[in-house]
Amino acid sequence: MKKPIIAITSDISRFSSMSSNDQAIDYAPRDIIRAIYKVGGIPIILPSPTYVEDTNFEALLSTFDGLLIPGGPDIDPKFFKEEAIPEIGATFYERDQFEIPLIQEAQKYGKAILGICRGIQAINIACGGNVYQDLAKQYSNLKIKHRQSPTEGSFPTHKIKVEKDSRLAKIVGYESFVNSRHHQAVKDLGKNLKITATSSDGVIEGIESKNSDRILAVQWHPESMWQVFPDQLKLFEDLVKRAGN
């Protein structure tokens, strides 16, 4: 039986070391890679090209069955038609210009998609939505801490409520206790998406496709939790299952 191939978009490390020979390195989080292996998928990493015009999306999409968009830096607000506010963090333009059309093309080809943290925001933007550039500055109902540092990122710090008619509820239940490492969040929802989870102060914590099982995305980091909280591994298991269908 063929194992589904799961493509993971990458970030770039500019920290020099002896092994990298002072070169920038494309990478994906190890805990995501291990989770995909553990649930029976084969992970591959997709580096961002310098110029998106260099990408043959049709050929690229033929090499994998599912797409995982992990966490990372803030998304350049250019991609949702805004100017950067002073509170925005570091952005990675090469990843933005590759990842957003990649998500759009993956939808056309019916690929299964999972978004994590930045990933939920990238998916929403790819579908025509936008994000809060900074919750503390732009979200007036903010009542809990969504950027849990200096608390260790693997610890759950707040509850979420999950919609009963959602795919997410079948995976994690109607309520879950999750970690929280973000200062941005989905604002106006993109086309053909629905909200599946929220925090107690109303911040969107989960979205998925309205009319299919192709998209599921969460604001927290299940890759940091599944080693101690096995129910979080089900999100990766679900992606591999959807990718195999």
PDB file of C-alpha atoms in Angstrom:
ATOM      1  CA  MET A   1       0.000   0.000   0.000  1.00  0.00           C
ATOM      2  CA  LYS A   2       1.395   3.378  -1.063  1.00  0.00           C
ATOM      3  CA  LYS A   3       2.082   5.778   1.786  1.00  0.00           C
ATOM      4  CA  PRO A   4       0.816   9.340   1.201  1.00  0.00           C
ATOM      5  CA  ILE A   5       3.546  11.901   0.555  1.00  0.00           C
ATOM      6  CA  ILE A   6       3.112  15.057   2.639  1.00  0.00           C
ATOM      7  CA  ALA A   7       4.865  18.221   1.449  1.00  0.00           C
ATOM      8  CA  ILE A   8       5.861  20.715   4.160  1.00  0.00           C
ATOM      9  CA  THR A   9       6.686  24.301   3.218  1.00  0.00           C
ATOM     10  CA  SER A  10       9.930  25.547   4.694  1.00  0.00           C
ATOM     11  CA  ASP A  11      11.466  28.422   6.558  1.00  0.00           C
ATOM     12  CA  ILE A  12      15.038  29.618   6.225  1.00  0.00           C
ATOM     13  CA  SER A  13      17.730  29.666   8.897  1.00  0.00           C
ATOM     14  CA  ARG A  14      20.417  32.296   8.542  1.00  0.00           C
ATOM     15  CA  PHE A  15      22.398  31.227  11.614  1.00  0.00           C
ATOM     16  CA  SER A  16      25.875  30.219  10.554  1.00  0.00           C
ATOM     17  CA  SER A  17      27.455  26.998  11.797  1.00  0.00           C
ATOM     18  CA  MET A  18      30.299  24.702  10.917  1.00  0.00           C
ATOM     19  CA  SER A  19      27.941  22.215   9.261  1.00  0.00           C
ATOM     20  CA  SER A  20      26.137  24.838   7.169  1.00  0.00           C
ATOM     21  CA  ASN A  21      29.386  26.426   5.988  1.00  0.00           C
ATOM     22  CA  ASP A  22      27.857  29.867   6.571  1.00  0.00           C
ATOM     23  CA  GLN A  23      25.054  29.184   4.083  1.00  0.00           C
ATOM     24  CA  ALA A  24      21.351  29.802   4.674  1.00  0.00           C
ATOM     25  CA  ILE A  25      19.417  26.566   5.255  1.00  0.00           C
ATOM     26  CA  ASP A  26      15.845  25.682   4.284  1.00  0.00           C
ATOM     27  CA  TYR A  27      14.187  23.672   7.040  1.00  0.00           C
ATOM     28  CA  ALA A  28      10.906  22.388   8.489  1.00  0.00           C
ATOM     29  CA  PRO A  29      10.154  21.678  12.174  1.00  0.00           C
ATOM     30  CA  ARG A  30      11.471  18.266  13.233  1.00  0.00           C
ATOM     31  CA  ASP A  31       8.434  17.507  15.403  1.00  0.00           C
ATOM     32  CA  ILE A  32       6.177  17.893  12.355  1.00  0.00           C
ATOM     33  CA  ILE A  33       8.387  15.580  10.303  1.00  0.00           C
ATOM     34  CA  ARG A  34       8.395  12.974  13.084  1.00  0.00           C
ATOM     35  CA  ALA A  35       4.614  13.242  13.477  1.00  0.00           C
ATOM     36  CA  ILE A  36       4.061  12.570   9.760  1.00  0.00           C
ATOM     37  CA  TYR A  37       6.354   9.534   9.887  1.00  0.00           C
ATOM     38  CA  LYS A  38       4.612   8.266  13.013  1.00  0.00           C
ATOM     39  CA  VAL A  39       1.152   8.303  11.449  1.00  0.00           C
ATOM     40  CA  GLY A  40       2.259   6.586   8.249  1.00  0.00           C
ATOM     41  CA  GLY A  41       3.042   9.410   5.841  1.00  0.00           C
ATOM     42  CA  ILE A  42       6.238  10.318   4.025  1.00  0.00           C
ATOM     43  CA  PRO A  43       7.306  13.936   4.656  1.00  0.00           C
ATOM     44  CA  ILE A  44       9.175  16.030   2.110  1.00  0.00           C
ATOM     45  CA  ILE A  45      10.288  19.653   2.461  1.00  0.00           C
ATOM     46  CA  LEU A  46       9.460  22.301  -0.161  1.00  0.00           C
ATOM     47  CA  PRO A  47      12.018  25.151  -0.201  1.00  0.00           C
ATOM     48  CA  SER A  48      10.777  28.554  -1.345  1.00  0.00           C
ATOM     49  CA  PRO A  49      12.198  29.716  -4.681  1.00  0.00           C
ATOM     50  CA  THR A  50      13.728  33.174  -4.941  1.00  0.00           C
ATOM     51  CA  TYR A  51      11.263  33.992  -7.715  1.00  0.00           C
ATOM     52  CA  VAL A  52       7.834  32.354  -7.789  1.00  0.00           C
ATOM     53  CA  GLU A  53       7.938  32.560 -11.606  1.00  0.00           C
ATOM     54  CA  ASP A  54      10.540  29.777 -11.461  1.00  0.00           C
ATOM     55  CA  THR A  55       7.918  27.354 -10.122  1.00  0.00           C
ATOM     56  CA  ASN A  56       6.008  24.898 -12.312  1.00  0.00           C
ATOM     57  CA  PHE A  57       3.110  24.331  -9.927  1.00  0.00           C
ATOM     58  CA  GLU A  58       1.552  21.588 -12.028  1.00  0.00           C
ATOM     59  CA  ALA A  59       4.751  19.539 -11.950  1.00  0.00           C
ATOM     60  CA  LEU A  60       5.315  20.299  -8.277  1.00  0.00           C
ATOM     61  CA  LEU A  61       1.814  19.280  -7.214  1.00  0.00           C
ATOM     62  CA  SER A  62       2.173  15.952  -9.005  1.00  0.00           C
ATOM     63  CA  THR A  63       4.915  14.936  -6.549  1.00  0.00           C
ATOM     64  CA  PHE A  64       2.846  14.898  -3.335  1.00  0.00           C
ATOM     65  CA  ASP A  65      -0.569  13.943  -1.944  1.00  0.00           C
ATOM     66  CA  GLY A  66      -1.016  16.354   0.968  1.00  0.00           C
ATOM     67  CA  LEU A  67       0.268  19.803   1.912  1.00  0.00           C
ATOM     68  CA  LEU A  68       1.188  21.018   5.394  1.00  0.00           C
ATOM     69  CA  ILE A  69       1.734  24.730   6.045  1.00  0.00           C
ATOM     70  CA  PRO A  70       3.580  25.079   9.369  1.00  0.00           C
ATOM     71  CA  GLY A  71       4.149  28.023  11.679  1.00  0.00           C
ATOM     72  CA  GLY A  72       6.728  30.706  11.047  1.00  0.00           C
ATOM     73  CA  PRO A  73       7.182  34.458  10.660  1.00  0.00           C
ATOM     74  CA  ASP A  74       4.471  37.025  10.057  1.00  0.00           C
ATOM     75  CA  ILE A  75       2.986  37.272   6.571  1.00  0.00           C
ATOM     76  CA  ASP A  76       3.820  40.405   4.604  1.00  0.00           C
ATOM     77  CA  PRO A  77       0.591  42.489   4.685  1.00  0.00           C
ATOM     78  CA  LYS A  78       1.114  43.271   1.008  1.00  0.00           C
ATOM     79  CA  PHE A  79      -0.503  39.902   0.364  1.00  0.00           C
ATOM     80  CA  PHE A  80      -3.777  41.045   1.940  1.00  0.00           C
ATOM     81  CA  LYS A  81      -3.565  44.615   0.607  1.00  0.00           C
ATOM     82  CA  GLU A  82      -2.459  46.411   3.769  1.00  0.00           C
ATOM     83  CA  GLU A  83       0.543  48.453   4.896  1.00  0.00           C
ATOM     84  CA  ALA A  84       2.657  47.097   7.744  1.00  0.00           C
ATOM     85  CA  ILE A  85       1.854  48.531  11.178  1.00  0.00           C
ATOM     86  CA  PRO A  86       4.693  49.209  13.663  1.00  0.00           C
ATOM     87  CA  GLU A  87       3.809  46.146  15.758  1.00  0.00           C
ATOM     88  CA  ILE A  88       4.289  43.601  12.962  1.00  0.00           C
ATOM     89  CA  GLY A  89       7.120  41.111  13.397  1.00  0.00           C
ATOM     90  CA  ALA A  90       9.691  39.759  10.948  1.00  0.00           C
ATOM     91  CA  THR A  91       8.365  38.622   7.563  1.00  0.00           C
ATOM     92  CA  PHE A  92       9.774  36.268   4.911  1.00  0.00           C
ATOM     93  CA  TYR A  93       8.719  37.537   1.474  1.00  0.00           C
ATOM     94  CA  GLU A  94      10.045  34.556  -0.491  1.00  0.00           C
ATOM     95  CA  ARG A  95       7.920  32.165   1.524  1.00  0.00           C
ATOM     96  CA  ASP A  96       4.808  34.363   1.187  1.00  0.00           C
ATOM     97  CA  GLN A  97       5.054  34.715  -2.592  1.00  0.00           C
ATOM     98  CA  PHE A  98       5.461  30.944  -2.960  1.00  0.00           C
ATOM     99  CA  GLU A  99       3.150  29.614  -0.270  1.00  0.00           C
ATOM    100  CA  ILE A 100       0.005  31.588  -1.094  1.00  0.00           C
ATOM    101  CA  PRO A 101      -0.225  30.569  -4.789  1.00  0.00           C
ATOM    102  CA  LEU A 102       0.843  27.052  -3.780  1.00  0.00           C
ATOM    103  CA  ILE A 103      -2.194  26.805  -1.490  1.00  0.00           C
ATOM    104  CA  GLN A 104      -4.431  28.154  -4.260  1.00  0.00           C
ATOM    105  CA  GLU A 105      -3.107  25.653  -6.792  1.00  0.00           C
ATOM    106  CA  ALA A 106      -3.281  22.795  -4.282  1.00  0.00           C
ATOM    107  CA  GLN A 107      -6.993  23.526  -3.848  1.00  0.00           C
ATOM    108  CA  LYS A 108      -7.541  23.360  -7.608  1.00  0.00           C
ATOM    109  CA  TYR A 109      -5.911  19.923  -7.672  1.00  0.00           C
ATOM    110  CA  GLY A 110      -7.904  18.703  -4.683  1.00  0.00           C
ATOM    111  CA  LYS A 111      -4.938  18.196  -2.375  1.00  0.00           C
ATOM    112  CA  ALA A 112      -5.521  17.664   1.336  1.00  0.00           C
ATOM    113  CA  ILE A 113      -4.197  20.653   3.314  1.00  0.00           C
ATOM    114  CA  LEU A 114      -3.369  21.181   6.993  1.00  0.00           C
ATOM    115  CA  GLY A 115      -2.381  24.594   8.349  1.00  0.00           C
ATOM    116  CA  ILE A 116      -0.660  25.247  11.677  1.00  0.00           C
ATOM    117  CA  CYS A 117      -0.420  28.732  13.278  1.00  0.00           C
ATOM    118  CA  ARG A 118       0.963  30.857  10.432  1.00  0.00           C
ATOM    119  CA  GLY A 119      -0.514  28.142   8.227  1.00  0.00           C
ATOM    120  CA  ILE A 120      -4.116  28.958   9.186  1.00  0.00           C
ATOM    121  CA  GLN A 121      -3.407  32.594   8.354  1.00  0.00           C
ATOM    122  CA  ALA A 122      -1.737  31.795   5.005  1.00  0.00           C
ATOM    123  CA  ILE A 123      -4.663  29.572   4.001  1.00  0.00           C
ATOM    124  CA  ASN A 124      -7.166  32.284   4.923  1.00  0.00           C
ATOM    125  CA  ILE A 125      -5.247  34.891   2.905  1.00  0.00           C
ATOM    126  CA  ALA A 126      -4.952  32.493  -0.058  1.00  0.00           C
ATOM    127  CA  CYS A 127      -8.760  32.220   0.035  1.00  0.00           C
ATOM    128  CA  GLY A 128      -9.212  36.001  -0.023  1.00  0.00           C
ATOM    129  CA  GLY A 129      -9.329  36.728   3.714  1.00  0.00           C
ATOM    130  CA  ASN A 130      -6.996  38.710   5.946  1.00  0.00           C
ATOM    131  CA  VAL A 131      -5.435  38.709   9.416  1.00  0.00           C
ATOM    132  CA  TYR A 132      -4.918  40.925  12.419  1.00  0.00           C
ATOM    133  CA  GLN A 133      -1.321  42.102  12.102  1.00  0.00           C
ATOM    134  CA  ASP A 134      -1.142  42.354  15.895  1.00  0.00           C
ATOM    135  CA  LEU A 135      -3.906  41.256  18.254  1.00  0.00           C
ATOM    136  CA  ALA A 136      -2.879  43.577  21.089  1.00  0.00           C
ATOM    137  CA  LYS A 137      -3.103  46.587  18.782  1.00  0.00           C
ATOM    138  CA  GLN A 138      -6.038  45.665  16.560  1.00  0.00           C
ATOM    139  CA  TYR A 139      -8.337  43.245  18.434  1.00  0.00           C
ATOM    140  CA  SER A 140     -10.439  45.139  20.957  1.00  0.00           C
ATOM    141  CA  ASN A 141     -11.846  42.055  22.740  1.00  0.00           C
ATOM    142  CA  LEU A 142      -8.442  40.597  23.675  1.00  0.00           C
ATOM    143  CA  LYS A 143      -8.693  39.052  27.152  1.00  0.00           C
ATOM    144  CA  ILE A 144      -6.226  36.143  27.317  1.00  0.00           C
ATOM    145  CA  LYS A 145      -2.542  35.744  26.500  1.00  0.00           C
ATOM    146  CA  HIS A 146      -2.107  34.288  23.026  1.00  0.00           C
ATOM    147  CA  ARG A 147       1.685  34.626  22.955  1.00  0.00           C
ATOM    148  CA  GLN A 148       2.535  32.389  25.890  1.00  0.00           C
ATOM    149  CA  SER A 149       6.313  33.006  25.962  1.00  0.00           C
ATOM    150  CA  PRO A 150       8.229  32.739  28.292  1.00  0.00           C
ATOM    151  CA  THR A 151       6.093  29.702  29.185  1.00  0.00           C
ATOM    152  CA  GLU A 152       7.431  26.660  27.328  1.00  0.00           C
ATOM    153  CA  GLY A 153       5.697  26.274  24.001  1.00  0.00           C
ATOM    154  CA  SER A 154       4.726  22.631  24.490  1.00  0.00           C
ATOM    155  CA  PHE A 155       2.472  23.395  27.485  1.00  0.00           C
ATOM    156  CA  PRO A 156      -1.251  24.074  26.903  1.00  0.00           C
ATOM    157  CA  THR A 157      -2.272  27.488  28.237  1.00  0.00           C
ATOM    158  CA  HIS A 158      -5.874  28.183  27.182  1.00  0.00           C
ATOM    159  CA  LYS A 159      -9.088  26.426  26.165  1.00  0.00           C
ATOM    160  CA  ILE A 160     -10.826  26.477  22.819  1.00  0.00           C
ATOM    161  CA  LYS A 161     -14.437  25.738  21.957  1.00  0.00           C
ATOM    162  CA  VAL A 162     -14.934  23.571  18.870  1.00  0.00           C
ATOM    163  CA  GLU A 163     -18.029  23.647  16.658  1.00  0.00           C
ATOM    164  CA  LYS A 164     -20.006  20.401  16.944  1.00  0.00           C
ATOM    165  CA  ASP A 165     -20.660  19.950  13.214  1.00  0.00           C
ATOM    166  CA  SER A 166     -16.973  20.260  12.259  1.00  0.00           C
ATOM    167  CA  ARG A 167     -14.330  17.774  11.208  1.00  0.00           C
ATOM    168  CA  LEU A 168     -12.120  19.276  13.916  1.00  0.00           C
ATOM    169  CA  ALA A 169     -14.613  18.233  16.614  1.00  0.00           C
ATOM    170  CA  LYS A 170     -14.342  14.627  15.441  1.00  0.00           C
ATOM    171  CA  ILE A 171     -10.569  14.868  15.942  1.00  0.00           C
ATOM    172  CA  VAL A 172     -10.103  16.802  19.206  1.00  0.00           C
ATOM    173  CA  GLY A 173     -13.614  16.951  20.693  1.00  0.00           C
ATOM    174  CA  TYR A 174     -15.887  19.889  21.483  1.00  0.00           C
ATOM    175  CA  GLU A 175     -13.338  21.487  23.815  1.00  0.00           C
ATOM    176  CA  SER A 176      -9.567  21.317  23.935  1.00  0.00           C
ATOM    177  CA  PHE A 177      -6.721  22.787  25.978  1.00  0.00           C
ATOM    178  CA  VAL A 178      -4.036  24.106  23.613  1.00  0.00           C
ATOM    179  CA  ASN A 179      -0.755  25.959  23.503  1.00  0.00           C
ATOM    180  CA  SER A 180      -0.567  29.464  22.067  1.00  0.00           C
ATOM    181  CA  ARG A 181       2.395  31.057  20.280  1.00  0.00           C
ATOM    182  CA  HIS A 182       1.010  33.832  18.092  1.00  0.00           C
ATOM    183  CA  HIS A 183       0.304  37.556  18.008  1.00  0.00           C
ATOM    184  CA  GLN A 184      -1.596  37.469  14.705  1.00  0.00           C
ATOM    185  CA  ALA A 185      -4.859  35.693  13.869  1.00  0.00           C
ATOM    186  CA  VAL A 186      -7.526  35.261  11.196  1.00  0.00           C
ATOM    187  CA  LYS A 187      -9.675  38.403  10.907  1.00  0.00           C
ATOM    188  CA  ASP A 188     -12.107  38.367   7.946  1.00  0.00           C
ATOM    189  CA  LEU A 189     -12.738  34.826   6.736  1.00  0.00           C
ATOM    190  CA  GLY A 190     -11.796  33.801   3.196  1.00  0.00           C
ATOM    191  CA  LYS A 191     -14.177  32.295   0.628  1.00  0.00           C
ATOM    192  CA  ASN A 192     -15.574  28.787   1.112  1.00  0.00           C
ATOM    193  CA  LEU A 193     -14.192  28.538   4.648  1.00  0.00           C
ATOM    194  CA  LYS A 194     -15.968  28.192   7.990  1.00  0.00           C
ATOM    195  CA  ILE A 195     -14.890  28.849  11.575  1.00  0.00           C
ATOM    196  CA  THR A 196     -14.549  25.637  13.587  1.00  0.00           C
ATOM    197  CA  ALA A 197     -12.907  26.788  16.840  1.00  0.00           C
ATOM    198  CA  THR A 198     -12.534  29.931  18.928  1.00  0.00           C
ATOM    199  CA  SER A 199     -10.836  30.938  22.168  1.00  0.00           C
ATOM    200  CA  SER A 200     -12.801  32.366  25.095  1.00  0.00           C
ATOM    201  CA  ASP A 201     -12.156  35.915  23.853  1.00  0.00           C
ATOM    202  CA  GLY A 202     -13.395  35.110  20.343  1.00  0.00           C
ATOM    203  CA  VAL A 203     -10.082  34.744  18.499  1.00  0.00           C
ATOM    204  CA  ILE A 204     -10.413  32.252  15.632  1.00  0.00           C
ATOM    205  CA  GLU A 205      -8.512  29.049  16.458  1.00  0.00           C
ATOM    206  CA  GLY A 206      -9.721  26.712  13.708  1.00  0.00           C
ATOM    207  CA  ILE A 207     -11.065  26.843  10.149  1.00  0.00           C
ATOM    208  CA  GLU A 208     -11.931  24.299   7.490  1.00  0.00           C
ATOM    209  CA  SER A 209     -13.537  23.987   4.064  1.00  0.00           C
ATOM    210  CA  LYS A 210     -17.282  24.549   3.882  1.00  0.00           C
ATOM    211  CA  ASN A 211     -18.110  21.912   1.316  1.00  0.00           C
ATOM    212  CA  SER A 212     -15.275  19.368   1.409  1.00  0.00           C
ATOM    213  CA  ASP A 213     -12.657  17.794   3.666  1.00  0.00           C
ATOM    214  CA  ARG A 214      -9.701  19.306   1.787  1.00  0.00           C
ATOM    215  CA  ILE A 215      -8.763  22.105   4.217  1.00  0.00           C
ATOM    216  CA  LEU A 216      -8.340  21.976   7.980  1.00  0.00           C
ATOM    217  CA  ALA A 217      -6.257  24.508   9.888  1.00  0.00           C
ATOM    218  CA  VAL A 218      -5.569  25.376  13.526  1.00  0.00           C
ATOM    219  CA  GLN A 219      -3.987  28.344  15.281  1.00  0.00           C
ATOM    220  CA  TRP A 220      -2.090  26.328  17.900  1.00  0.00           C
ATOM    221  CA  HIS A 221       0.961  24.044  17.561  1.00  0.00           C
ATOM    222  CA  PRO A 222      -0.017  20.347  17.796  1.00  0.00           C
ATOM    223  CA  GLU A 223       3.510  19.334  16.764  1.00  0.00           C
ATOM    224  CA  SER A 224       4.769  20.634  20.118  1.00  0.00           C
ATOM    225  CA  MET A 225       2.126  18.747  22.109  1.00  0.00           C
ATOM    226  CA  TRP A 226       1.568  15.275  20.623  1.00  0.00           C
ATOM    227  CA  GLN A 227       4.472  13.651  22.478  1.00  0.00           C
ATOM    228  CA  VAL A 228       2.663  14.270  25.809  1.00  0.00           C
ATOM    229  CA  PHE A 229      -0.906  14.775  24.549  1.00  0.00           C
ATOM    230  CA  PRO A 230      -1.504  11.959  22.012  1.00  0.00           C
ATOM    231  CA  ASP A 231      -4.869  13.348  20.882  1.00  0.00           C
ATOM    232  CA  GLN A 232      -2.953  16.131  19.108  1.00  0.00           C
ATOM    233  CA  LEU A 233      -1.309  13.524  16.862  1.00  0.00           C
ATOM    234  CA  LYS A 234      -4.759  12.863  15.379  1.00  0.00           C
ATOM    235  CA  LEU A 235      -4.502  16.110  13.401  1.00  0.00           C
ATOM    236  CA  PHE A 236      -1.543  14.674  11.483  1.00  0.00           C
ATOM    237  CA  GLU A 237      -3.231  11.294  11.208  1.00  0.00           C
ATOM    238  CA  ASP A 238      -6.265  13.028   9.700  1.00  0.00           C
ATOM    239  CA  LEU A 239      -4.105  14.829   7.104  1.00  0.00           C
ATOM    240  CA  VAL A 240      -2.465  11.568   6.018  1.00  0.00           C
ATOM    241  CA  LYS A 241      -5.882   9.910   5.838  1.00  0.00           C
ATOM    242  CA  ARG A 242      -7.327  12.732   3.726  1.00  0.00           C
ATOM    243  CA  ALA A 243      -4.239  12.730   1.498  1.00  0.00           C
ATOM    244  CA  GLY A 244      -4.669   9.020   0.860  1.00  0.00           C
ATOM    245  CA  ASN A 245      -8.281   9.359  -0.299  1.00  0.00           C
TER     246      ASN A 245
END
